[in-house]
Short mmCIF file of C-alpha atoms in Angstrom, two decimals:
data_model
loop_
_atom_site.label_atom_id
_atom_site.label_comp_id
_atom_site.label_asym_id
_atom_site.label_seq_id
_atom_site.Cartn_x
_atom_site.Cartn_y
_atom_site.Cartn_z
CA MET A 33 59.18 58.94 -29.63
CA TYR A 34 62.49 58.56 -30.10
CA GLN A 35 63.47 61.05 -27.88
CA LYS A 36 61.58 60.67 -25.31
CA SER A 37 62.40 56.50 -25.53
CA ALA A 38 66.40 57.81 -25.38
CA ARG A 39 65.78 60.31 -22.30
CA TYR A 40 63.62 56.83 -20.26
CA GLY A 41 66.93 54.50 -21.47
CA ILE A 42 65.43 52.38 -24.11
CA LEU A 43 68.01 53.22 -26.98
CA PRO A 44 71.23 53.02 -25.19
CA ALA A 45 69.72 49.78 -24.15
CA CYS A 46 69.21 48.38 -27.09
CA VAL A 47 73.01 48.84 -28.08
CA GLY A 48 74.72 45.85 -25.58
CA LYS A 49 76.96 45.71 -23.14
CA PRO A 50 78.88 47.71 -21.86
CA TRP A 51 76.57 51.14 -21.46
CA PRO A 52 77.75 53.84 -24.15
CA ARG A 53 78.15 56.07 -20.85
CA ASN A 54 80.80 58.39 -23.19
CA PHE A 55 77.95 59.29 -25.19
CA THR A 56 74.60 59.78 -23.78
CA GLY A 57 73.27 61.83 -20.74
CA ALA A 58 70.57 58.43 -19.84
CA PRO A 59 71.21 57.33 -16.31
CA GLU A 60 73.22 53.94 -16.68
CA PRO A 61 70.91 51.44 -14.39
CA ALA A 62 72.67 49.52 -11.65
CA GLY A 63 74.89 46.25 -12.81
CA TYR A 64 73.80 46.98 -16.46
CA ASP A 65 74.11 43.93 -18.07
CA TYR A 66 72.86 41.51 -20.81
CA PHE A 67 69.57 40.59 -18.59
CA HIS A 68 68.99 44.18 -19.01
CA GLU A 69 68.81 44.49 -22.34
CA LEU A 70 66.73 41.20 -22.61
CA ILE A 71 64.15 42.70 -20.20
CA ASN A 72 63.92 46.38 -22.71
CA VAL A 73 63.77 43.50 -26.29
CA ASP A 74 61.65 41.95 -24.87
CA GLU A 75 59.06 44.95 -23.44
CA GLY A 76 59.40 46.30 -26.65
CA SER A 77 58.10 43.54 -28.61
CA ARG A 78 55.00 42.53 -26.60
CA CYS A 79 52.52 43.99 -29.69
CA GLY A 80 54.51 42.67 -32.26
CA GLY A 81 57.87 43.48 -34.26
CA GLY A 82 56.61 46.16 -35.75
CA ILE A 83 57.83 48.68 -32.62
CA ALA A 84 60.61 46.80 -31.35
CA TRP A 85 61.97 46.96 -35.38
CA ALA A 86 60.67 50.40 -35.57
CA MET A 87 62.34 51.86 -31.98
CA MET A 88 65.64 48.97 -32.05
CA GLY A 89 66.06 47.59 -35.16
CA GLY A 90 68.33 49.92 -37.11
CA LEU A 91 70.17 51.39 -34.34
CA GLY A 92 70.72 48.00 -32.67
CA ILE A 93 72.61 46.36 -35.74
CA GLY A 94 74.18 50.08 -37.14
CA LEU A 95 75.63 51.72 -34.63
CA PRO A 96 77.74 48.18 -32.61
CA PRO A 97 79.73 48.91 -35.78
CA VAL A 98 80.61 52.41 -34.63
CA LEU A 99 80.81 51.96 -31.20
CA ASN A 100 83.44 48.67 -31.33
CA PHE A 101 85.23 49.59 -33.92
CA GLY A 102 84.92 53.34 -34.69
CA VAL A 103 85.87 55.81 -37.22
CA PRO A 104 89.70 56.12 -36.57
CA GLY A 105 90.06 58.93 -39.14
CA ASN A 106 86.86 61.31 -38.10
CA LYS A 107 86.55 60.81 -34.54
CA GLN A 108 84.31 63.80 -34.55
CA LEU A 109 81.91 62.41 -37.19
CA GLN A 110 81.85 59.09 -34.80
CA GLU A 111 81.45 61.09 -31.67
CA ARG A 112 78.51 63.33 -33.18
CA VAL A 113 76.59 60.22 -34.96
CA VAL A 114 76.55 58.00 -31.74
CA ARG A 115 75.51 60.81 -29.41
CA GLU A 116 72.51 61.58 -31.89
CA CYS A 117 71.61 58.60 -32.38
CA LEU A 118 71.66 57.41 -28.80
CA ALA A 119 69.65 60.81 -28.17
CA GLY A 120 67.05 60.00 -30.97
CA GLU A 121 67.75 62.81 -32.42
CA LYS A 122 69.18 60.95 -35.74
CA ILE A 123 68.14 57.37 -37.17
CA ILE A 124 71.33 55.06 -38.38
CA CYS A 125 70.49 51.65 -40.39
CA LEU A 126 72.72 48.73 -41.39
CA CYS A 127 73.30 48.37 -45.34
CA ILE A 128 74.57 44.72 -45.89
CA THR A 129 71.88 42.80 -48.00
CA GLU A 130 71.85 43.79 -51.71
CA PRO A 131 69.62 42.53 -54.49
CA GLY A 132 71.94 39.30 -55.38
CA ALA A 133 73.60 38.60 -51.83
CA GLY A 134 71.69 37.87 -48.36
CA SER A 135 73.37 35.19 -46.00
CA ASP A 136 76.39 35.21 -48.73
CA VAL A 137 77.92 38.01 -47.60
CA SER A 138 81.10 37.12 -49.25
CA ALA A 139 79.15 37.42 -52.68
CA LEU A 140 78.37 41.51 -52.06
CA ALA A 141 78.25 43.71 -55.01
CA THR A 142 78.53 47.30 -53.87
CA THR A 143 81.68 48.84 -54.68
CA ALA A 144 83.47 52.06 -53.45
CA LYS A 145 86.06 52.88 -56.14
CA ASP A 146 89.28 54.84 -54.23
CA CYS A 147 89.48 58.02 -56.05
CA GLY A 148 92.30 59.36 -53.55
CA ASP A 149 91.06 61.09 -50.98
CA HIS A 150 87.49 59.38 -51.14
CA PHE A 151 85.49 56.60 -52.94
CA VAL A 152 82.82 56.93 -55.38
CA VAL A 153 80.33 54.11 -53.82
CA ASP A 154 77.80 52.57 -56.00
CA GLY A 155 75.46 50.08 -55.82
CA ASN A 156 72.32 48.71 -54.20
CA LYS A 157 71.06 47.63 -50.91
CA LYS A 158 67.27 45.64 -50.35
CA TRP A 159 65.55 45.32 -47.65
CA ILE A 160 67.31 47.27 -45.12
CA THR A 161 65.68 48.02 -41.76
CA ASN A 162 65.10 51.60 -41.06
CA GLY A 163 66.89 53.02 -44.64
CA ILE A 164 63.72 55.11 -45.22
CA TYR A 165 64.06 57.04 -42.33
CA ALA A 166 67.45 57.22 -41.67
CA ASP A 167 70.36 59.78 -41.48
CA TYR A 168 73.02 57.44 -41.42
CA PHE A 169 74.52 54.36 -43.19
CA THR A 170 76.50 51.94 -41.86
CA VAL A 171 77.58 50.14 -45.26
CA ALA A 172 79.10 46.56 -46.44
CA VAL A 173 80.94 47.71 -49.46
CA ARG A 174 83.52 46.10 -51.70
CA THR A 175 87.29 47.92 -51.59
CA GLY A 176 88.91 45.18 -52.47
CA PRO A 177 89.47 43.71 -56.94
CA PRO A 178 86.52 41.80 -58.41
CA GLY A 179 86.51 38.47 -56.78
CA SER A 180 88.58 39.44 -54.49
CA ALA A 181 85.36 37.92 -51.56
CA HIS A 182 85.44 38.29 -47.63
CA LYS A 183 88.96 39.87 -47.75
CA GLY A 184 87.45 42.41 -49.91
CA LEU A 185 85.28 44.33 -48.26
CA SER A 186 85.16 46.92 -46.00
CA MET A 187 82.83 49.13 -44.11
CA LEU A 188 82.15 52.90 -44.63
CA LEU A 189 79.61 55.73 -42.28
CA ILE A 190 77.52 57.24 -44.55
CA GLU A 191 75.94 60.19 -44.11
CA LYS A 192 72.06 60.29 -46.53
CA THR A 193 73.09 64.44 -46.77
CA ILE A 194 75.84 63.44 -49.78
CA PRO A 195 74.22 63.36 -52.99
CA GLY A 196 74.11 60.43 -55.12
CA ILE A 197 71.43 58.07 -52.83
CA THR A 198 68.42 57.65 -53.29
CA VAL A 199 65.79 55.20 -50.39
CA SER A 200 62.22 53.99 -51.93
CA LYS A 201 60.07 52.19 -49.06
CA MET A 202 59.26 48.22 -49.75
CA ASP A 203 56.24 47.25 -49.00
CA CYS A 204 56.47 43.67 -47.03
CA MET A 205 54.00 41.29 -45.04
CA GLY A 206 54.83 42.32 -41.72
CA VAL A 207 56.40 44.61 -39.31
CA TRP A 208 55.30 47.87 -41.31
CA PRO A 209 56.41 50.27 -38.91
CA SER A 210 59.95 49.14 -39.52
CA GLY A 211 60.67 51.06 -43.20
CA THR A 212 62.02 48.56 -44.77
CA THR A 213 64.48 50.15 -47.53
CA TYR A 214 65.03 49.97 -50.92
CA ILE A 215 68.89 51.94 -51.47
CA GLU A 216 70.46 53.17 -54.29
CA PHE A 217 73.77 54.54 -54.04
CA ASP A 218 74.89 56.59 -57.44
CA GLY A 219 78.75 57.78 -57.44
CA VAL A 220 78.37 58.90 -53.90
CA LYS A 221 81.55 60.21 -53.08
CA VAL A 222 82.38 59.09 -49.45
CA PRO A 223 85.68 61.02 -47.47
CA LYS A 224 87.97 57.88 -46.66
CA THR A 225 87.89 58.87 -43.15
CA ASN A 226 84.48 57.50 -42.70
CA VAL A 227 86.09 54.05 -43.48
CA ILE A 228 84.38 52.28 -40.46
CA GLY A 229 88.03 50.14 -38.34
CA LYS A 230 90.52 49.37 -41.01
CA ILE A 231 90.44 48.87 -44.89
CA GLY A 232 89.54 45.23 -45.77
CA ASP A 233 88.09 44.63 -42.13
CA GLY A 234 84.51 45.19 -43.21
CA PHE A 235 83.67 41.01 -43.41
CA LYS A 236 85.24 40.71 -39.72
CA GLN A 237 83.00 43.86 -38.47
CA VAL A 238 79.94 42.06 -40.39
CA MET A 239 80.95 39.19 -38.53
CA PHE A 240 81.17 40.43 -35.39
CA ASN A 241 77.92 42.21 -35.42
CA PHE A 242 76.17 38.98 -36.32
CA ASN A 243 75.66 37.24 -32.95
CA HIS A 244 74.16 40.23 -31.01
CA GLU A 245 71.74 40.77 -33.88
CA ARG A 246 70.53 37.11 -34.02
CA TRP A 247 70.52 37.12 -30.21
CA LEU A 248 68.05 40.42 -30.35
CA LEU A 249 66.14 38.32 -32.89
CA ALA A 250 65.57 35.78 -30.62
CA ALA A 251 64.75 37.76 -28.00
CA GLN A 252 61.75 39.19 -29.90
CA ALA A 253 60.22 35.70 -31.47
CA SER A 254 60.67 34.23 -27.57
CA ARG A 255 58.09 37.39 -26.46
CA MET A 256 56.26 37.04 -29.33
CA ALA A 257 55.29 33.43 -28.27
CA ARG A 258 54.59 34.65 -25.40
CA THR A 259 52.47 37.17 -26.22
CA CYS A 260 50.27 34.22 -28.48
CA VAL A 261 49.91 32.01 -25.36
CA GLU A 262 49.02 35.17 -23.11
CA GLU A 263 46.48 35.67 -26.27
CA SER A 264 45.20 32.61 -26.36
CA ILE A 265 44.39 31.85 -22.75
CA ALA A 266 42.55 35.28 -22.61
CA PHE A 267 40.40 34.98 -25.93
CA ALA A 268 39.59 31.38 -24.16
CA ARG A 269 38.38 32.30 -20.95
CA THR A 270 35.29 34.44 -22.56
CA ARG A 271 34.57 32.93 -25.25
CA LYS A 272 31.96 30.16 -24.88
CA THR A 273 30.89 27.50 -27.35
CA PHE A 274 28.80 24.45 -27.12
CA GLY A 275 27.63 26.14 -23.49
CA LYS A 276 30.63 26.42 -21.96
CA PHE A 277 33.75 28.36 -22.33
CA LEU A 278 36.24 27.49 -25.09
CA ILE A 279 39.02 26.90 -22.38
CA GLU A 280 37.13 24.26 -21.24
CA HIS A 281 37.56 21.88 -24.11
CA GLN A 282 40.38 19.10 -23.87
CA ALA A 283 41.45 20.06 -27.80
CA ILE A 284 41.87 23.97 -26.90
CA GLN A 285 43.76 23.21 -24.00
CA HIS A 286 46.28 21.03 -25.23
CA LYS A 287 46.95 23.36 -28.28
CA ILE A 288 47.54 25.94 -25.49
CA GLY A 289 49.42 23.69 -23.54
CA GLU A 290 51.89 22.31 -26.83
CA MET A 291 52.78 25.92 -27.29
CA ALA A 292 53.42 26.90 -23.59
CA TRP A 293 56.03 24.10 -23.47
CA ARG A 294 57.41 24.96 -26.37
CA CYS A 295 57.46 29.10 -24.86
CA GLU A 296 59.34 27.87 -21.22
CA GLY A 297 62.25 25.77 -23.50
CA LEU A 298 62.86 28.86 -25.89
CA GLN A 299 62.65 31.36 -22.48
CA ALA A 300 65.12 29.39 -20.94
CA TRP A 301 67.13 28.45 -23.37
CA LEU A 302 67.53 32.28 -24.10
CA GLU A 303 68.22 33.31 -20.61
CA ASN A 304 70.80 30.17 -20.83
CA VAL A 305 72.65 32.14 -23.80
CA THR A 306 72.21 35.13 -22.32
CA PHE A 307 74.17 34.53 -19.00
CA GLN A 308 76.77 33.12 -20.66
CA MET A 309 76.92 36.57 -22.98
CA ASN A 310 77.99 38.27 -19.23
CA THR A 311 80.28 36.31 -18.54
CA MET A 312 82.09 36.16 -21.79
CA SER A 313 84.38 39.44 -23.73
CA LYS A 314 82.39 40.00 -27.15
CA GLU A 315 85.70 38.25 -28.62
CA GLU A 316 85.07 34.76 -26.16
CA GLN A 317 81.47 35.33 -27.60
CA ASN A 318 81.83 34.96 -31.05
CA ALA A 319 84.48 32.09 -30.84
CA LYS A 320 82.23 30.13 -28.60
CA LEU A 321 78.04 30.99 -28.89
CA GLY A 322 78.38 31.62 -32.81
CA GLY A 323 76.73 28.50 -33.28
CA HIS A 324 74.55 28.23 -29.95
CA ILE A 325 73.07 31.61 -30.70
CA ALA A 326 72.24 30.41 -34.82
CA LEU A 327 70.19 27.92 -33.00
CA LEU A 328 68.82 29.97 -30.46
CA LYS A 329 67.41 32.00 -33.64
CA LEU A 330 66.58 28.93 -35.56
CA SER A 331 64.16 27.64 -32.71
CA SER A 332 62.99 31.25 -31.86
CA SER A 333 61.80 31.70 -35.14
CA ARG A 334 59.86 28.13 -35.19
CA VAL A 335 58.11 28.46 -31.89
CA ALA A 336 57.02 31.80 -32.71
CA GLU A 337 55.75 30.75 -35.97
CA PHE A 338 54.25 27.47 -34.23
CA CYS A 339 52.43 29.72 -31.57
CA ALA A 340 51.18 31.97 -34.63
CA SER A 341 49.34 29.83 -36.23
CA SER A 342 47.77 27.86 -33.32
CA ALA A 343 46.90 30.75 -31.50
CA MET A 344 45.08 32.03 -34.67
CA GLN A 345 43.43 28.69 -34.19
CA VAL A 346 41.84 29.21 -30.85
CA LEU A 347 40.77 32.43 -31.51
CA GLY A 348 39.47 31.60 -35.15
CA GLY A 349 37.44 34.26 -37.05
CA ALA A 350 38.88 36.95 -34.35
CA GLY A 351 42.52 35.65 -35.50
CA TYR A 352 42.35 36.33 -38.29
CA THR A 353 40.53 40.10 -38.19
CA ARG A 354 43.34 42.92 -38.12
CA SER A 355 41.79 44.54 -34.93
CA GLY A 356 39.84 43.79 -32.03
CA LYS A 357 40.38 40.61 -29.74
CA GLY A 358 42.61 38.92 -32.40
CA ALA A 359 44.72 42.50 -34.18
CA LYS A 360 48.20 41.19 -31.49
CA VAL A 361 48.01 37.37 -33.12
CA GLU A 362 46.67 38.53 -36.59
CA ARG A 363 49.83 40.46 -36.57
CA ILE A 364 52.46 38.27 -35.23
CA TYR A 365 50.93 35.80 -37.45
CA ARG A 366 51.74 37.88 -40.36
CA GLU A 367 55.35 38.78 -38.85
CA VAL A 368 57.26 35.30 -38.06
CA LYS A 369 59.09 35.24 -41.23
CA ALA A 370 60.61 38.51 -40.59
CA TYR A 371 62.16 35.92 -37.81
CA ALA A 372 62.75 33.05 -39.86
CA ILE A 373 64.75 35.07 -42.91
CA PRO A 374 66.28 38.24 -41.91
CA GLY A 375 69.66 37.83 -39.74
CA GLY A 376 70.66 34.86 -41.61
CA SER A 377 67.71 32.35 -42.73
CA GLU A 378 66.81 29.06 -40.67
CA GLU A 379 68.88 27.33 -42.96
CA ILE A 380 72.17 28.86 -43.26
CA MET A 381 71.59 29.04 -39.07
CA LEU A 382 71.38 24.93 -39.35
CA ASN A 383 74.77 25.43 -41.52
CA LEU A 384 76.11 27.57 -39.54
CA ALA A 385 76.11 25.43 -36.17
CA ALA A 386 76.74 22.57 -38.16
CA GLY A 387 80.31 23.80 -39.19
CA GLN A 388 80.78 25.86 -35.62
CA PHE A 389 80.34 22.25 -33.90
CA GLY A 390 82.61 20.73 -36.37
CA PHE A 391 79.90 17.92 -37.36
CA VAL A 392 82.55 17.18 -40.55
CA LYS A 393 85.56 16.89 -39.48
CA ARG A 394 87.29 15.74 -42.92
CA ARG A 395 85.28 16.29 -46.48
CA ALA A 396 85.15 12.75 -48.89
CA PRO A 397 86.62 13.38 -51.65
CA ASP A 398 84.41 13.80 -54.20
CA PRO A 399 85.06 11.98 -57.74
CA ARG A 400 83.72 14.84 -59.59
CA ASP A 401 86.60 17.01 -59.42
CA LYS A 402 89.98 14.83 -60.65
CA LYS A 403 87.04 14.94 -63.57
CA ILE A 404 86.63 18.81 -63.03
CA LYS A 405 90.71 19.62 -62.95
CA GLN A 406 91.05 17.30 -66.19
CA LEU A 407 88.39 19.63 -67.99
CA MET A 408 89.94 22.71 -66.95
CA GLU A 409 93.50 21.34 -68.12
CA GLU A 410 91.82 20.52 -71.68
CA LEU A 411 90.05 23.90 -72.27
CA LYS A 412 93.63 25.54 -71.10
CA VAL A 413 95.84 23.81 -73.74
CA ILE A 414 92.46 24.28 -76.60
CA LYS A 415 92.77 28.19 -75.59
CA SER A 416 96.54 28.63 -75.99
CA LYS A 417 95.96 26.94 -79.37
CA MET A 418 93.65 29.63 -80.40
#
């Protein structure tokens, strides 16, 4: 399935613009841009998020750091990994989230200890898409000292064949084919030549990747919301209640109308942002579109959740059943939270947008800060006398 998708150009169309022509034999679409990728993602999400995440989830977020920043110390490894993944022969995944650190990337605890010509990686990653299937891991690690926050992060390209790696599939509410995984790194020896980009640039690389990931998620959620509208209309046109078709009832017409106007607005916004992405370099996108894409992702997850709930009401018992006419709606209803949380939760998206748009120009002084400073000074004096 992966290799067939690669031949059709589905996999190369998951990693952003430009077309990775140096690493794939799949023919490049004429005038390839982000709208081609949008269509690719949209069609892959028609039946729900599971297939999209299985086919594009790991590749769409795990390979771009390797493509964008390279592996300067081992170009052969870089070329082999990119070619194999775009050909559907191997699978890659992005390892950022940990049991104790998700949206707060600077709090990552997985360490990479400097041991001469290699690092020793210890730590755990959780909720990793495609991790159970992956042959390669793009891993955010702490190469700096404790407390170094975002300045002490780096990214490593780790092969699954290296001893010390354990993967365990997680049972989640939705997107079952995605292979959500818990990964343990126990004394994993990784050559220093496997550093992605530069040591200490990990936080920048993670942030650089986020806009594309969130745009992908918004595109998927938008399609899923529209699928709910389509399924509702199709069902309501055939189901009869009280002597007439369900679609003839005004209450159902209003419910579908409420879904439709939200979908139309979301799709227009999605295409507007996609157009802007086509006119900007990746650097300019990160500088100007971060807040807009954050709000787009927020809107997409809320619209998808609203439409899934409304479609469930239209389909009734059929929507509550995992087979038959309501299978798609039931599946999407379980999957909407996979868009409200991963890639940055809705709350984090609002905070990010507020920061990007500069809502707060100057922080009001907190009277508690003065008291805390005083107490810290007193503590310092007490310790000096002990």
